[in-house]
Amino acid sequence: MFWDHDIKWAIQAVGAASIDFRFSIHQPTVGYRSFKEGVSTLKQVTGRTQRDIQRYLIPLISGAVTSQFVTALRALMDFRYAGQATRFNQVSASRVQAALDEFHENKDIIQHLKARVNPKGVPIVHWEIPKLEFMQSVEPSIRASGPIMQWTADTTEHAHITLVKDPARSGNNHDFEVQICRHLDRQARVRRFDLMTAMVDARVDFRLGDIEGDEGRGDEGGDSGKELLDEEEATTKISSSEQLAAHLNPVSKKLFGSFRPKRNFFLRARLLKQTPSAPLPLRIFSDEVSGEISAFSFVRDADLKTLTIEQVSILYALPDFRGACIDFLERYEAKTVSFVIGGRRGNSQLTLPFTKVRNWSRFRIQSKTYFNTDLLTDPHTIFAAPPSADWEFGRQNAAIINIDPSFEWPRSSLEGEASIFVELCFTD
């Protein structure tokens, strides 16, 4: 519905030239598509492109249209994202319906601005949209049968490619059903053979305890009993699929998914803390204050080395950099946990224990998913680069940080959080 309605309403209300200009000057974000030519002339787009446009749309049209129009589109977007949750309770299910109700309360502004038009540009004065009417049944369905994502067609559509289309292309265009079944049968045999050889190579043993009749094997002879004992000690006992996947060699890990596993900054941070020879400060570490909700990764060598405090202040256009450092050290020594908004002046009578710093222009951050903190998100790159020939005003990315320790994400949602621009990453 987004591409057929929401984006069309925004283009009509803001103007094609204006919205294209706003998208074209938006700072590129690593991992997401940028639209240097705008979006008004796009015809066929992928689902990923639509998701990227949704991420930018609301802030980019703010100020160009009335707040009521922005509220209507934002409510529809909240409804879509909230409805795709993997689990619900009474509160989260009510939020889905509340977002839809908020859209209906503000939708009249869309017709008032003549943003809803037909292909000929004639305003449409009704709301007979089948997908919009279908949304009325989402919240009752969630309460009756659970998350609606369990009924998604994405799984079957992907299976149609791997189980039907790919095997069909491998045949000779005759007897498709027979050849597809034969192809899948042979694939299954290959996987079972690969799995068995990998388990033998990894010396995997699925026994949870001693097998009956094996207790006296080591009493028959000293040397032979010792050899059997050593063999058992070398055997890995496995009791779950997760343990099995962890012990198989990298060649056989393709049986369980991607060749390139997702990076785990949390695990690497814990391993580095246990390594006495690791260089300090650690380049990979986790935020222990918030309960390891986020982990950070820096490259080994800083981009800008041994700059003085004054040089950093000039390069990054941060005249209060020295005062900010003094304020931070004072609060750290006093164990004061608070967040200061605005310029920092610092105590003029104090001096910093360092005169030079090393600066990084970027780092990567990884967090945990909202609904299951045992699962990790994909790492994101955060820039904190100074002005340069390519970036006249520097390249900084926004982030959300906790400013009130009494609130903890994800239980507190975004309460106690603040949006910031990361302008500088440094160490002494």
CSV table of C-alpha atoms in Angstrom, one decimal, residues 25-424:
chain,number,residue,atom,x,y,z
A,25,ILE,CA,20.4,16.4,-0.5
A,26,HIS,CA,19.8,13.8,2.2
A,27,GLN,CA,23.1,12.5,3.5
A,28,PRO,CA,23.9,9.0,2.4
A,29,THR,CA,23.6,6.3,5.1
A,30,VAL,CA,25.8,3.2,5.0
A,31,GLY,CA,23.6,0.2,4.3
A,32,TYR,CA,20.7,2.1,2.8
A,33,ARG,CA,20.0,3.5,-0.7
A,34,SER,CA,20.4,7.2,-1.4
A,35,PHE,CA,18.1,8.8,-4.0
A,36,LYS,CA,20.2,11.5,-5.8
A,37,GLU,CA,17.6,11.7,-8.6
A,38,GLY,CA,14.6,11.8,-6.2
A,39,VAL,CA,11.7,9.4,-6.0
A,40,SER,CA,8.9,11.0,-8.1
A,41,THR,CA,10.0,9.4,-11.3
A,42,LEU,CA,10.6,5.9,-10.0
A,43,LYS,CA,8.3,3.2,-11.5
A,44,GLN,CA,9.1,-0.3,-10.5
A,45,VAL,CA,10.9,-0.6,-7.2
A,46,THR,CA,11.9,-3.5,-5.0
A,47,GLY,CA,10.6,-4.1,-1.5
A,48,ARG,CA,13.9,-3.1,-0.1
A,49,THR,CA,13.8,0.2,-1.9
A,50,GLN,CA,10.4,0.9,-0.6
A,51,ARG,CA,11.6,0.2,3.0
A,52,ASP,CA,14.5,2.7,2.5
A,53,ILE,CA,12.1,5.4,1.2
A,54,GLN,CA,9.9,4.8,4.3
A,55,ARG,CA,12.8,5.4,6.6
A,56,TYR,CA,13.4,8.8,5.0
A,57,LEU,CA,9.9,10.0,4.1
A,58,ILE,CA,8.5,11.4,7.4
A,59,PRO,CA,11.4,13.7,8.4
A,60,LEU,CA,12.0,14.8,4.8
A,61,ILE,CA,8.4,16.1,4.2
A,62,SER,CA,8.2,17.7,7.7
A,63,GLY,CA,7.9,21.4,7.3
A,64,ALA,CA,6.7,21.2,3.7
A,65,VAL,CA,3.2,20.2,4.6
A,66,THR,CA,0.9,20.6,7.6
A,67,SER,CA,1.6,18.6,10.8
A,68,GLN,CA,-1.7,16.9,10.4
A,69,PHE,CA,-0.7,15.5,7.0
A,70,VAL,CA,2.6,14.2,8.5
A,71,THR,CA,0.7,12.7,11.4
A,72,ALA,CA,-1.6,10.8,9.0
A,73,LEU,CA,1.3,9.3,7.1
A,74,ARG,CA,3.3,8.6,10.2
A,75,ALA,CA,0.3,6.8,11.8
A,76,LEU,CA,0.0,4.5,8.8
A,77,MET,CA,3.7,3.7,9.0
A,78,ASP,CA,3.4,3.0,12.7
A,79,PHE,CA,0.5,0.6,11.9
A,80,ARG,CA,2.6,-1.4,9.4
A,81,TYR,CA,5.7,-1.7,11.6
A,82,ALA,CA,3.7,-2.5,14.8
A,83,GLY,CA,1.6,-5.0,13.0
A,84,GLN,CA,4.7,-7.0,11.9
A,85,ALA,CA,5.9,-7.7,15.4
A,86,THR,CA,6.7,-11.3,16.2
A,87,ARG,CA,4.9,-11.2,19.6
A,88,PHE,CA,2.1,-9.2,21.2
A,89,ASN,CA,0.6,-8.5,24.5
A,90,GLN,CA,-2.5,-6.5,25.4
A,91,VAL,CA,-0.7,-3.2,25.2
A,92,SER,CA,1.2,-3.8,21.9
A,93,ALA,CA,-2.0,-5.1,20.3
A,94,SER,CA,-3.8,-1.9,21.3
A,95,ARG,CA,-1.1,0.2,19.8
A,96,VAL,CA,-1.8,-1.3,16.4
A,97,GLN,CA,-5.4,-0.3,16.5
A,98,ALA,CA,-4.5,3.1,18.0
A,99,ALA,CA,-2.2,3.9,15.1
A,100,LEU,CA,-5.0,3.0,12.6
A,101,ASP,CA,-7.5,5.2,14.6
A,102,GLU,CA,-5.0,8.1,14.5
A,103,PHE,CA,-4.8,7.8,10.7
A,104,HIS,CA,-8.6,7.9,10.4
A,105,GLU,CA,-8.8,11.0,12.7
A,106,ASN,CA,-6.3,12.9,10.4
A,107,LYS,CA,-7.0,11.5,6.9
A,108,ASP,CA,-9.3,14.3,5.9
A,109,ILE,CA,-6.3,16.6,5.4
A,110,ILE,CA,-5.2,14.4,2.6
A,111,GLN,CA,-8.3,15.2,0.6
A,112,HIS,CA,-8.3,18.8,1.7
A,113,LEU,CA,-4.8,19.2,0.1
A,114,LYS,CA,-6.0,17.3,-2.9
A,115,ALA,CA,-3.2,14.8,-2.5
A,116,ARG,CA,-5.4,11.8,-3.4
A,117,VAL,CA,-5.9,11.9,-7.1
A,118,ASN,CA,-6.4,9.4,-10.0
A,119,PRO,CA,-3.9,8.8,-12.8
A,120,LYS,CA,-5.4,11.9,-14.7
A,121,GLY,CA,-4.8,14.2,-11.7
A,122,VAL,CA,-8.5,14.4,-10.7
A,123,PRO,CA,-9.0,14.5,-6.9
A,124,ILE,CA,-10.7,11.4,-5.5
A,125,VAL,CA,-13.3,12.2,-2.8
A,126,HIS,CA,-13.8,8.8,-1.3
A,127,TRP,CA,-11.7,6.3,0.7
A,128,GLU,CA,-12.7,3.0,-1.0
A,129,ILE,CA,-9.3,1.4,-0.8
A,130,PRO,CA,-9.5,-2.4,-0.3
A,131,LYS,CA,-6.1,-2.6,1.5
A,132,LEU,CA,-7.2,0.2,3.9
A,133,GLU,CA,-10.5,-1.6,4.6
A,134,PHE,CA,-8.5,-4.8,5.2
A,135,MET,CA,-6.5,-3.1,8.0
A,136,GLN,CA,-9.6,-3.1,10.2
A,137,SER,CA,-9.3,-6.8,10.7
A,138,VAL,CA,-5.6,-6.8,11.7
A,139,GLU,CA,-6.0,-6.1,15.4
A,140,PRO,CA,-8.9,-8.5,15.9
A,141,SER,CA,-6.9,-11.2,14.1
A,142,ILE,CA,-3.9,-10.6,16.4
A,143,ARG,CA,-6.0,-11.1,19.5
A,144,ALA,CA,-7.7,-14.1,18.0
A,145,SER,CA,-4.8,-16.0,16.5
A,146,GLY,CA,-1.5,-14.3,17.4
A,147,PRO,CA,1.0,-12.4,15.2
A,148,ILE,CA,0.0,-12.0,11.6
A,149,MET,CA,3.5,-12.5,10.4
A,150,GLN,CA,3.0,-16.3,10.9
A,151,TRP,CA,0.8,-16.2,7.8
A,152,THR,CA,3.3,-14.3,5.6
A,153,ALA,CA,3.7,-15.5,2.0
A,154,ASP,CA,7.4,-14.7,2.0
A,155,THR,CA,8.3,-18.2,3.2
A,156,THR,CA,6.4,-20.0,0.6
A,157,GLU,CA,7.5,-17.6,-2.2
A,158,HIS,CA,11.1,-18.2,-1.3
A,159,ALA,CA,10.5,-22.0,-1.1
A,160,HIS,CA,9.0,-21.9,-4.6
A,161,ILE,CA,12.3,-20.6,-5.9
A,162,THR,CA,14.5,-23.2,-4.2
A,163,LEU,CA,12.2,-26.2,-4.4
A,164,VAL,CA,10.6,-25.6,-7.8
A,165,LYS,CA,12.2,-23.0,-10.1
A,166,ASP,CA,15.9,-24.0,-9.5
A,167,PRO,CA,15.3,-27.7,-9.9
A,168,ALA,CA,13.2,-27.1,-13.0
A,169,ARG,CA,16.0,-25.2,-14.6
A,170,SER,CA,18.4,-28.1,-14.0
A,171,GLY,CA,16.3,-30.5,-16.1
A,172,ASN,CA,15.7,-30.9,-19.9
A,173,ASN,CA,12.2,-29.3,-20.0
A,174,HIS,CA,10.5,-32.7,-19.9
A,175,ASP,CA,8.6,-34.4,-17.1
A,176,PHE,CA,9.0,-31.5,-14.7
A,177,GLU,CA,7.4,-33.2,-11.8
A,178,VAL,CA,9.5,-36.3,-11.9
A,179,GLN,CA,12.8,-34.5,-12.5
A,180,ILE,CA,12.0,-32.0,-9.7
A,181,CYS,CA,11.4,-34.8,-7.2
A,182,ARG,CA,14.5,-36.6,-8.3
A,183,HIS,CA,16.5,-33.4,-8.0
A,184,LEU,CA,15.3,-32.7,-4.4
A,185,ASP,CA,15.8,-36.4,-3.4
A,186,ARG,CA,19.4,-36.3,-4.5
A,187,GLN,CA,20.0,-32.9,-2.8
A,188,ALA,CA,18.7,-34.5,0.4
A,189,ARG,CA,21.0,-37.4,0.1
A,190,VAL,CA,24.0,-35.1,-0.5
A,191,ARG,CA,23.1,-33.1,2.6
A,192,ARG,CA,22.8,-36.2,4.8
A,193,PHE,CA,26.1,-37.6,3.5
A,194,ASP,CA,27.8,-34.2,4.1
A,195,LEU,CA,26.3,-34.0,7.6
A,196,MET,CA,27.4,-37.5,8.5
A,197,THR,CA,31.0,-37.1,7.3
A,198,ALA,CA,31.2,-33.7,9.1
A,199,MET,CA,30.0,-35.3,12.4
A,200,VAL,CA,32.5,-38.1,12.0
A,201,ASP,CA,35.3,-35.6,11.3
A,202,ALA,CA,34.3,-33.6,14.4
A,203,ARG,CA,34.1,-36.7,16.6
A,204,VAL,CA,30.5,-35.9,17.5
A,205,ASP,CA,28.7,-38.2,20.0
A,206,PHE,CA,25.0,-37.7,20.6
A,207,ARG,CA,24.9,-39.9,23.7
A,208,LEU,CA,23.7,-38.0,26.8
A,209,GLY,CA,25.2,-40.7,29.2
A,210,ASP,CA,26.8,-44.1,29.3
A,211,ILE,CA,25.3,-46.7,27.0
A,212,GLU,CA,24.2,-49.9,28.7
A,213,GLY,CA,26.9,-52.5,28.5
A,214,ASP,CA,29.8,-49.9,28.1
A,215,GLU,CA,30.6,-49.4,31.8
A,216,GLY,CA,33.3,-52.2,31.9
A,217,ARG,CA,35.1,-51.5,28.7
A,218,GLY,CA,38.1,-50.0,30.4
A,219,ASP,CA,38.8,-53.0,32.7
A,220,GLU,CA,39.9,-55.5,30.1
A,221,GLY,CA,43.5,-54.2,29.7
A,222,GLY,CA,45.6,-51.3,30.9
A,223,ASP,CA,46.7,-49.9,27.6
A,224,SER,CA,43.6,-50.6,25.7
A,225,GLY,CA,41.4,-49.2,28.5
A,226,LYS,CA,43.5,-46.0,28.5
A,227,GLU,CA,43.2,-45.7,24.8
A,228,LEU,CA,39.4,-46.0,25.0
A,229,LEU,CA,39.3,-43.4,27.8
A,230,ASP,CA,41.4,-41.0,25.7
A,231,GLU,CA,39.1,-41.6,22.7
A,232,GLU,CA,36.0,-40.8,24.8
A,233,GLU,CA,37.6,-37.7,26.2
A,234,ALA,CA,38.3,-36.6,22.6
A,235,THR,CA,34.7,-37.2,21.6
A,236,THR,CA,32.4,-34.2,21.8
A,237,LYS,CA,29.0,-34.8,23.5
A,238,ILE,CA,26.2,-33.0,21.6
A,239,SER,CA,22.7,-32.5,22.9
A,240,SER,CA,21.3,-29.7,20.7
A,241,SER,CA,21.3,-28.5,17.1
A,242,GLU,CA,23.1,-25.3,18.2
A,243,GLN,CA,26.0,-27.2,19.7
A,244,LEU,CA,26.2,-29.4,16.6
A,245,ALA,CA,26.4,-26.3,14.3
A,246,ALA,CA,29.1,-24.8,16.5
A,247,HIS,CA,31.4,-27.9,16.4
A,248,LEU,CA,31.2,-28.8,12.7
A,249,ASN,CA,34.1,-27.6,10.5
A,250,PRO,CA,33.6,-24.4,8.4
A,251,VAL,CA,33.1,-26.3,5.2
A,252,SER,CA,30.1,-28.1,6.5
A,253,LYS,CA,28.5,-25.0,8.1
A,254,LYS,CA,26.9,-24.3,4.8
A,255,LEU,CA,24.3,-26.9,5.9
A,256,PHE,CA,22.9,-24.5,8.3
A,257,GLY,CA,22.7,-21.3,6.2
A,258,SER,CA,24.9,-18.6,5.0
A,259,PHE,CA,28.6,-19.1,4.3
A,260,ARG,CA,29.3,-15.7,6.1
A,261,PRO,CA,27.9,-15.8,9.6
A,262,LYS,CA,26.8,-12.5,11.3
A,263,ARG,CA,29.5,-10.7,13.3
A,264,ASN,CA,29.1,-10.9,17.0
A,265,PHE,CA,30.7,-7.9,18.6
A,266,PHE,CA,29.4,-8.9,22.1
A,267,LEU,CA,31.3,-12.2,21.9
A,268,ARG,CA,34.5,-10.6,20.6
A,269,ALA,CA,34.3,-8.0,23.3
A,270,ARG,CA,34.1,-10.6,26.1
A,271,LEU,CA,37.0,-12.5,24.5
A,272,LEU,CA,39.1,-9.4,24.4
A,273,LYS,CA,38.5,-8.6,28.0
A,274,GLN,CA,39.8,-12.0,28.9
A,275,THR,CA,43.0,-11.5,26.8
A,276,PRO,CA,45.7,-9.8,28.9
A,277,SER,CA,47.8,-9.0,25.8
A,278,ALA,CA,45.0,-7.1,24.0
A,279,PRO,CA,46.0,-3.5,23.2
A,280,LEU,CA,44.4,-0.8,25.3
A,281,PRO,CA,42.0,0.8,24.9
A,282,LEU,CA,40.0,-2.1,23.6
A,283,ARG,CA,38.9,-1.6,20.0
A,284,ILE,CA,35.8,-3.8,20.5
A,285,PHE,CA,33.8,-3.4,23.7
A,286,SER,CA,30.2,-3.5,25.0
A,287,ASP,CA,28.1,-1.0,27.0
A,288,GLU,CA,28.1,-2.7,30.4
A,289,VAL,CA,26.2,0.2,32.0
A,290,SER,CA,23.0,-0.6,30.1
A,291,GLY,CA,23.4,-4.4,30.5
A,292,GLU,CA,25.2,-5.1,27.2
A,293,ILE,CA,22.5,-3.7,25.0
A,294,SER,CA,25.1,-2.3,22.5
A,295,ALA,CA,28.5,-3.2,21.4
A,296,PHE,CA,31.0,-1.1,19.5
A,297,SER,CA,33.9,-1.9,17.1
A,298,PHE,CA,36.7,0.4,16.0
A,299,VAL,CA,39.5,-0.2,13.6
A,300,ARG,CA,42.9,-0.7,15.2
A,301,ASP,CA,44.6,2.5,14.0
A,302,ALA,CA,43.0,5.9,14.4
A,303,ASP,CA,42.4,8.0,11.3
A,304,LEU,CA,43.9,11.1,12.8
A,305,LYS,CA,46.8,10.6,15.2
A,306,THR,CA,48.2,12.9,17.9
A,307,LEU,CA,46.2,16.0,17.4
A,308,THR,CA,46.2,18.6,20.2
A,309,ILE,CA,43.0,19.7,21.9
A,310,GLU,CA,43.2,23.1,20.1
A,311,GLN,CA,43.7,21.4,16.7
A,312,VAL,CA,40.7,19.1,17.2
A,313,SER,CA,38.5,22.1,18.3
A,314,ILE,CA,39.4,23.9,15.0
A,315,LEU,CA,39.2,20.9,12.8
A,316,TYR,CA,35.8,19.8,14.0
A,317,ALA,CA,34.4,23.3,14.7
A,318,LEU,CA,33.9,22.4,18.4
A,319,PRO,CA,35.0,25.5,20.4
A,320,ASP,CA,33.8,23.9,23.7
A,321,PHE,CA,35.7,20.7,23.2
A,322,ARG,CA,38.2,21.4,26.1
A,323,GLY,CA,35.4,22.4,28.4
A,324,ALA,CA,33.4,19.2,27.5
A,325,CYS,CA,36.4,17.0,28.4
A,326,ILE,CA,36.8,18.8,31.7
A,327,ASP,CA,33.1,18.5,32.5
A,328,PHE,CA,33.2,14.8,31.7
A,329,LEU,CA,36.2,14.0,33.9
A,330,GLU,CA,34.6,16.0,36.8
A,331,ARG,CA,31.4,14.1,36.5
A,332,TYR,CA,33.2,10.8,36.1
A,333,GLU,CA,35.3,11.3,39.3
A,334,ALA,CA,32.2,12.4,41.2
A,335,LYS,CA,30.3,9.4,39.8
A,336,THR,CA,27.6,11.7,38.6
A,337,VAL,CA,25.4,10.1,36.0
A,338,SER,CA,23.6,12.8,34.0
A,339,PHE,CA,23.4,14.3,30.6
A,340,VAL,CA,24.2,17.9,29.8
A,341,ILE,CA,22.6,19.6,26.8
A,342,GLY,CA,24.2,22.7,25.4
A,343,GLY,CA,27.7,24.1,25.4
A,344,ARG,CA,30.3,23.0,28.0
A,345,ARG,CA,32.6,25.5,29.6
A,346,GLY,CA,34.3,23.4,32.3
A,347,ASN,CA,36.3,24.7,35.3
A,348,SER,CA,38.9,27.1,34.1
A,349,GLN,CA,41.1,26.3,37.1
A,350,LEU,CA,41.4,22.6,36.1
A,351,THR,CA,43.7,21.2,33.5
A,352,LEU,CA,43.3,18.0,31.4
A,353,PRO,CA,45.6,15.1,32.2
A,354,PHE,CA,46.3,14.8,28.4
A,355,THR,CA,47.2,17.3,25.7
A,356,LYS,CA,46.8,15.2,22.5
A,357,VAL,CA,44.1,12.8,21.3
A,358,ARG,CA,43.6,10.2,18.6
A,359,ASN,CA,40.5,10.4,16.4
A,360,TRP,CA,38.4,7.9,14.6
A,361,SER,CA,36.2,9.0,11.7
A,362,ARG,CA,33.8,6.0,12.0
A,363,PHE,CA,32.9,3.0,14.1
A,364,ARG,CA,30.4,0.2,13.9
A,365,ILE,CA,27.6,-0.5,16.5
A,366,GLN,CA,25.6,-3.6,17.1
A,367,SER,CA,22.6,-4.0,19.3
A,368,LYS,CA,20.0,-6.6,20.3
A,369,THR,CA,16.6,-7.1,18.8
A,370,TYR,CA,13.6,-5.5,20.5
A,371,PHE,CA,11.5,-8.6,21.0
A,372,ASN,CA,14.3,-11.0,21.7
A,373,THR,CA,17.5,-9.7,23.4
A,374,ASP,CA,19.2,-13.1,22.7
A,375,LEU,CA,19.2,-12.2,18.9
A,376,LEU,CA,21.6,-9.7,17.4
A,377,THR,CA,20.9,-7.0,14.8
A,378,ASP,CA,23.1,-6.3,11.8
A,379,PRO,CA,26.0,-3.9,12.6
A,380,HIS,CA,25.6,-0.3,11.5
A,381,THR,CA,28.3,2.2,10.6
A,382,ILE,CA,28.3,5.5,12.4
A,383,PHE,CA,30.4,8.4,10.9
A,384,ALA,CA,32.0,11.1,12.9
A,385,ALA,CA,34.3,12.6,10.2
A,386,PRO,CA,35.5,16.2,10.2
A,387,PRO,CA,34.9,18.7,7.3
A,388,SER,CA,36.8,17.8,4.1
A,389,ALA,CA,36.9,18.4,0.4
A,390,ASP,CA,34.1,15.8,-0.2
A,391,TRP,CA,32.1,16.7,2.9
A,392,GLU,CA,32.1,20.5,3.5
A,393,PHE,CA,30.4,20.3,6.9
A,394,GLY,CA,31.7,16.9,7.9
A,395,ARG,CA,29.9,13.6,7.9
A,396,GLN,CA,28.1,12.8,11.1
A,397,ASN,CA,25.3,10.2,11.8
A,398,ALA,CA,22.5,10.4,14.3
A,399,ALA,CA,22.2,7.9,17.2
A,400,ILE,CA,19.9,7.3,20.1
A,401,ILE,CA,21.5,7.3,23.6
A,402,ASN,CA,20.3,6.7,27.1
A,403,ILE,CA,20.3,9.9,29.3
A,404,ASP,CA,18.4,8.5,32.3
A,405,PRO,CA,19.7,5.3,34.0
A,406,SER,CA,16.3,4.7,35.5
A,407,PHE,CA,15.0,3.7,32.1
A,408,GLU,CA,16.3,0.6,30.3
A,409,TRP,CA,15.8,-0.3,26.7
A,410,PRO,CA,13.8,-2.3,25.4
A,411,ARG,CA,11.5,-2.5,28.5
A,412,SER,CA,11.2,1.3,28.6
A,413,SER,CA,11.0,1.8,24.8
A,414,LEU,CA,12.4,5.2,24.0
A,415,GLU,CA,11.7,6.8,27.4
A,416,GLY,CA,14.8,8.3,28.9
A,417,GLU,CA,16.5,8.3,25.5
A,418,ALA,CA,17.7,11.2,23.3
A,419,SER,CA,18.6,11.7,19.7
A,420,ILE,CA,22.1,13.1,19.1
A,421,PHE,CA,24.6,13.7,16.3
A,422,VAL,CA,27.9,11.9,16.8
A,423,GLU,CA,30.5,14.5,15.9
A,424,LEU,CA,33.7,13.2,17.4
